């Protein structure tokens, strides 16, 4: 998946807006960030620590915990170039659901 494709996918999720955070592009619902694009080929997703642990076990070559306290809270680097498109989509939707209002999640089914 290319950067342009991951951007388009993020913006297709209901209520998503693009902004910037610490000099990196981010994607958020309201004021809550679910993904940043800090550098080419890498996204950072907002997972719960349990979600992060599971993904790191299943996809160790694709994902890594962000160093320090951010990683301890579930923020996870995801190297999307060459990653399975379905894994990218599912991971992004999980991160989106983690920050989106429950009413928005319920209204939009799978997202």
XYZ file of C-alpha atoms in Angstrom:
111
model
C 0.000 0.000 0.000
C 1.256 3.473 -0.859
C 1.013 6.627 1.250
C -1.659 8.045 -1.053
C -3.753 4.900 -0.619
C -3.497 4.929 3.161
C -4.475 8.628 3.201
C -7.512 7.931 1.032
C -8.506 4.987 3.219
C -8.235 7.091 6.391
C -10.293 9.930 4.931
C -13.001 7.447 3.882
C -13.727 6.646 7.545
C -16.706 8.630 8.867
C -15.905 11.887 10.633
C -12.187 11.766 9.775
C -10.258 14.980 9.249
C -6.619 15.479 8.361
C -4.511 17.775 10.533
C -0.942 17.960 11.908
C 0.603 17.015 15.246
C 4.255 17.585 16.230
C 5.101 18.270 12.587
C 3.531 15.030 11.300
C 0.295 14.612 9.411
C -2.473 13.084 11.467
C -5.961 11.750 10.983
C -8.552 12.243 13.688
C -12.177 12.073 14.632
C -13.042 15.275 16.449
C -9.930 16.067 18.468
C -8.858 12.449 18.934
C -6.042 11.149 16.741
C -6.177 7.575 15.470
C -3.282 7.660 12.980
C -0.232 9.733 12.162
C 2.089 9.585 9.169
C 5.473 10.570 10.635
C 7.568 9.376 7.694
C 7.292 7.644 4.335
C 6.144 4.047 4.636
C 5.221 4.242 8.327
C 1.944 4.986 10.032
C 1.407 5.140 13.781
C -1.925 3.759 14.990
C -3.737 4.249 18.309
C -4.397 0.790 19.732
C -5.147 -0.361 23.238
C -2.170 -2.095 24.879
C -3.958 -5.459 24.432
C -4.599 -4.807 20.733
C -0.977 -3.763 20.322
C 0.316 -6.911 22.067
C -1.797 -9.144 19.829
C -0.672 -7.408 16.627
C 2.994 -7.495 17.646
C 2.693 -11.251 18.196
C 0.871 -11.842 14.895
C 2.826 -9.409 12.677
C 6.278 -8.783 14.211
C 7.846 -7.721 10.899
C 5.146 -5.152 10.169
C 4.580 -3.563 13.588
C 6.592 -2.210 16.504
C 5.610 -0.414 19.684
C 6.481 3.287 19.615
C 9.359 3.835 22.081
C 8.652 5.104 25.596
C 5.367 6.006 27.223
C 3.465 6.423 23.961
C 4.137 2.810 23.054
C 3.196 1.649 26.549
C -0.220 3.268 25.969
C -0.717 1.365 22.702
C 0.702 3.648 20.009
C 2.122 1.320 17.376
C 4.328 1.864 14.320
C 2.934 0.071 11.282
C 5.198 -0.317 8.234
C 2.560 -0.415 5.525
C 4.579 -0.626 2.310
C 4.346 -4.249 1.244
C 1.975 -5.126 4.091
C -1.213 -7.018 3.346
C -3.885 -4.471 2.317
C -6.565 -6.181 4.407
C -4.322 -6.045 7.494
C -3.746 -2.323 6.912
C -7.481 -1.692 6.526
C -8.440 -3.732 9.590
C -5.738 -2.103 11.711
C -6.797 1.377 10.657
C -10.461 0.650 11.332
C -9.557 -0.670 14.786
C -7.611 2.508 15.562
C -10.521 4.613 14.251
C -13.022 2.714 16.433
C -10.769 3.287 19.437
C -11.244 7.068 19.205
C -14.554 7.583 17.374
C -17.680 8.357 19.388
C -19.710 5.206 20.047
C -22.706 6.680 18.255
C -20.633 7.162 15.088
C -19.231 3.634 15.287
C -22.711 2.143 15.819
C -24.185 4.176 12.966
C -21.505 3.041 10.526
C -21.493 -0.693 11.158
C -18.230 -2.352 10.253
C -16.159 0.850 10.377
